[in-house]
């Protein structure tokens, strides 16, 4: 019997499915009968996944608005980095810091992780 999706098995002569190992957090695997852990696919940049034994890429969660994430195989939301001050970002699953948009000329924004252009505030008169 083949190990199910989200699992793999490196040994021979196993007698039951409990011998199948689950793919770890930050990974998924949809094929049957995978023979080693390298068959478990890392969640891509801009995503994370905390569970084990996941079977679909859709099990990987997109980083939220105001955040980005450049690595692969991240296991929790804290791997998603916030856009810095003076920037905002409204999309989900942004894969690099360049996805954080600068506030326009004549505007500023002191917070981090802002999600809308409206978070940018107009500079005062004469400034």
mmCIF file of C-alpha atoms in Angstrom:
data_model
loop_
_atom_site.group_PDB
_atom_site.id
_atom_site.type_symbol
_atom_site.label_atom_id
_atom_site.label_comp_id
_atom_site.label_asym_id
_atom_site.label_seq_id
_atom_site.Cartn_x
_atom_site.Cartn_y
_atom_site.Cartn_z
ATOM 1 C CA UNK A 1 0.000 0.000 0.000
ATOM 2 C CA UNK A 2 1.315 3.428 -0.923
ATOM 3 C CA UNK A 3 1.721 6.187 1.629
ATOM 4 C CA UNK A 4 -0.947 8.836 1.147
ATOM 5 C CA UNK A 5 -0.588 12.443 0.090
ATOM 6 C CA UNK A 6 1.209 14.579 2.639
ATOM 7 C CA UNK A 7 3.311 11.579 3.710
ATOM 8 C CA UNK A 8 6.471 9.736 2.669
ATOM 9 C CA UNK A 9 8.324 6.567 3.612
ATOM 10 C CA UNK A 10 12.029 5.824 3.181
ATOM 11 C CA UNK A 11 12.139 2.237 4.462
ATOM 12 C CA UNK A 12 11.295 -1.141 3.006
ATOM 13 C CA UNK A 13 9.102 -3.895 4.355
ATOM 14 C CA UNK A 14 6.833 -1.610 6.367
ATOM 15 C CA UNK A 15 3.695 -3.347 7.568
ATOM 16 C CA UNK A 16 1.164 -0.520 7.977
ATOM 17 C CA UNK A 17 0.438 3.093 7.134
ATOM 18 C CA UNK A 18 1.605 4.284 10.550
ATOM 19 C CA UNK A 19 5.141 3.742 9.205
ATOM 20 C CA UNK A 20 4.545 6.626 6.780
ATOM 21 C CA UNK A 21 6.012 9.936 7.949
ATOM 22 C CA UNK A 22 4.202 13.255 7.502
ATOM 23 C CA UNK A 23 5.673 16.186 5.620
ATOM 24 C CA UNK A 24 6.684 18.869 8.090
ATOM 25 C CA UNK A 25 5.356 22.390 8.573
ATOM 26 C CA UNK A 26 6.063 24.762 5.694
ATOM 27 C CA UNK A 27 5.677 21.924 3.182
ATOM 28 C CA UNK A 28 3.005 20.032 1.254
ATOM 29 C CA UNK A 29 2.932 16.960 -0.959
ATOM 30 C CA UNK A 30 0.092 15.732 -3.166
ATOM 31 C CA UNK A 31 1.486 12.504 -4.663
ATOM 32 C CA UNK A 32 0.978 8.952 -3.422
ATOM 33 C CA UNK A 33 3.947 6.718 -2.648
ATOM 34 C CA UNK A 34 6.587 9.382 -2.068
ATOM 35 C CA UNK A 35 9.834 7.711 -0.998
ATOM 36 C CA UNK A 36 11.726 10.516 0.749
ATOM 37 C CA UNK A 37 11.242 13.852 2.467
ATOM 38 C CA UNK A 38 12.596 15.751 -0.535
ATOM 39 C CA UNK A 39 9.257 14.893 -2.205
ATOM 40 C CA UNK A 40 7.625 17.312 0.223
ATOM 41 C CA UNK A 41 7.425 20.703 -1.530
ATOM 42 C CA UNK A 42 8.298 23.941 0.287
ATOM 43 C CA UNK A 43 5.609 26.613 0.448
ATOM 44 C CA UNK A 44 6.731 29.464 -1.777
ATOM 45 C CA UNK A 45 7.777 33.001 -0.939
ATOM 46 C CA UNK A 46 4.974 35.178 0.406
ATOM 47 C CA UNK A 47 3.419 32.173 2.157
ATOM 48 C CA UNK A 48 3.699 30.125 5.346
ATOM 49 C CA UNK A 49 2.115 26.944 6.659
ATOM 50 C CA UNK A 50 2.094 25.739 10.280
ATOM 51 C CA UNK A 51 0.445 22.325 9.944
ATOM 52 C CA UNK A 52 2.000 18.969 9.104
ATOM 53 C CA UNK A 53 0.928 16.439 6.482
ATOM 54 C CA UNK A 54 -0.535 19.063 4.147
ATOM 55 C CA UNK A 55 -1.445 17.860 0.664
ATOM 56 C CA UNK A 56 -2.017 20.934 -1.529
ATOM 57 C CA UNK A 57 -0.244 24.174 -2.329
ATOM 58 C CA UNK A 58 -3.475 25.899 -1.308
ATOM 59 C CA UNK A 59 -2.726 24.741 2.268
ATOM 60 C CA UNK A 60 0.052 27.357 2.274
ATOM 61 C CA UNK A 61 -1.286 30.644 3.707
ATOM 62 C CA UNK A 62 -0.598 33.993 2.050
ATOM 63 C CA UNK A 63 1.111 36.658 4.157
ATOM 64 C CA UNK A 64 -1.326 39.453 4.917
ATOM 65 C CA UNK A 65 -1.508 42.971 3.552
ATOM 66 C CA UNK A 66 1.203 45.271 4.881
ATOM 67 C CA UNK A 67 3.644 42.342 4.950
ATOM 68 C CA UNK A 68 6.027 40.466 2.664
ATOM 69 C CA UNK A 69 8.111 37.320 2.893
ATOM 70 C CA UNK A 70 11.081 36.292 0.720
ATOM 71 C CA UNK A 71 11.916 32.765 1.897
ATOM 72 C CA UNK A 72 10.447 29.342 1.228
ATOM 73 C CA UNK A 73 9.143 26.755 3.665
ATOM 74 C CA UNK A 74 8.178 29.241 6.375
ATOM 75 C CA UNK A 75 6.247 27.677 9.247
ATOM 76 C CA UNK A 76 4.401 30.583 10.893
ATOM 77 C CA UNK A 77 2.991 34.031 10.278
ATOM 78 C CA UNK A 78 5.832 35.698 12.175
ATOM 79 C CA UNK A 79 8.020 34.894 9.132
ATOM 80 C CA UNK A 80 6.031 37.551 7.260
ATOM 81 C CA UNK A 81 7.874 40.860 7.608
ATOM 82 C CA UNK A 82 6.085 44.194 7.920
ATOM 83 C CA UNK A 83 6.548 47.004 5.421
ATOM 84 C CA UNK A 84 8.540 49.796 6.992
ATOM 85 C CA UNK A 85 7.564 53.343 7.876
ATOM 86 C CA UNK A 86 6.742 55.535 4.903
ATOM 87 C CA UNK A 87 5.374 52.563 2.960
ATOM 88 C CA UNK A 88 2.126 50.629 2.532
ATOM 89 C CA UNK A 89 1.100 47.450 0.752
ATOM 90 C CA UNK A 90 -2.431 46.168 0.142
ATOM 91 C CA UNK A 91 -1.844 42.821 -1.623
ATOM 92 C CA UNK A 92 -1.705 39.363 -0.046
ATOM 93 C CA UNK A 93 1.312 37.100 -0.556
ATOM 94 C CA UNK A 94 3.864 39.755 -1.460
ATOM 95 C CA UNK A 95 7.249 38.113 -2.077
ATOM 96 C CA UNK A 96 9.723 40.967 -1.539
ATOM 97 C CA UNK A 97 10.107 44.357 0.096
ATOM 98 C CA UNK A 98 9.862 46.151 -3.240
ATOM 99 C CA UNK A 99 6.140 45.271 -3.112
ATOM 100 C CA UNK A 100 5.836 47.833 -0.303
ATOM 101 C CA UNK A 101 4.865 51.124 -1.950
ATOM 102 C CA UNK A 102 6.360 54.457 -0.874
ATOM 103 C CA UNK A 103 3.966 57.145 0.300
ATOM 104 C CA UNK A 104 3.658 59.787 -2.390
ATOM 105 C CA UNK A 105 5.319 63.201 -2.475
ATOM 106 C CA UNK A 106 4.000 65.511 0.224
ATOM 107 C CA UNK A 107 2.907 62.615 2.438
ATOM 108 C CA UNK A 108 4.406 60.652 5.326
ATOM 109 C CA UNK A 109 3.527 57.690 7.471
ATOM 110 C CA UNK A 110 5.313 56.791 10.714
ATOM 111 C CA UNK A 111 3.801 53.356 11.387
ATOM 112 C CA UNK A 112 4.829 49.971 10.027
ATOM 113 C CA UNK A 113 2.716 47.325 8.287
ATOM 114 C CA UNK A 114 0.303 49.845 6.774
ATOM 115 C CA UNK A 115 -2.077 48.489 4.144
ATOM 116 C CA UNK A 116 -3.631 51.466 2.324
ATOM 117 C CA UNK A 117 -2.450 54.614 0.599
ATOM 118 C CA UNK A 118 -4.880 56.456 2.869
ATOM 119 C CA UNK A 119 -2.554 55.507 5.772
ATOM 120 C CA UNK A 120 -0.137 58.108 4.321
ATOM 121 C CA UNK A 121 -0.784 61.526 5.837
ATOM 122 C CA UNK A 122 -0.381 64.900 4.108
ATOM 123 C CA UNK A 123 2.506 67.017 5.340
ATOM 124 C CA UNK A 124 1.462 70.213 7.074
ATOM 125 C CA UNK A 125 1.394 73.581 5.308
ATOM 126 C CA UNK A 126 4.876 74.881 4.587
ATOM 127 C CA UNK A 127 6.490 71.453 5.106
#
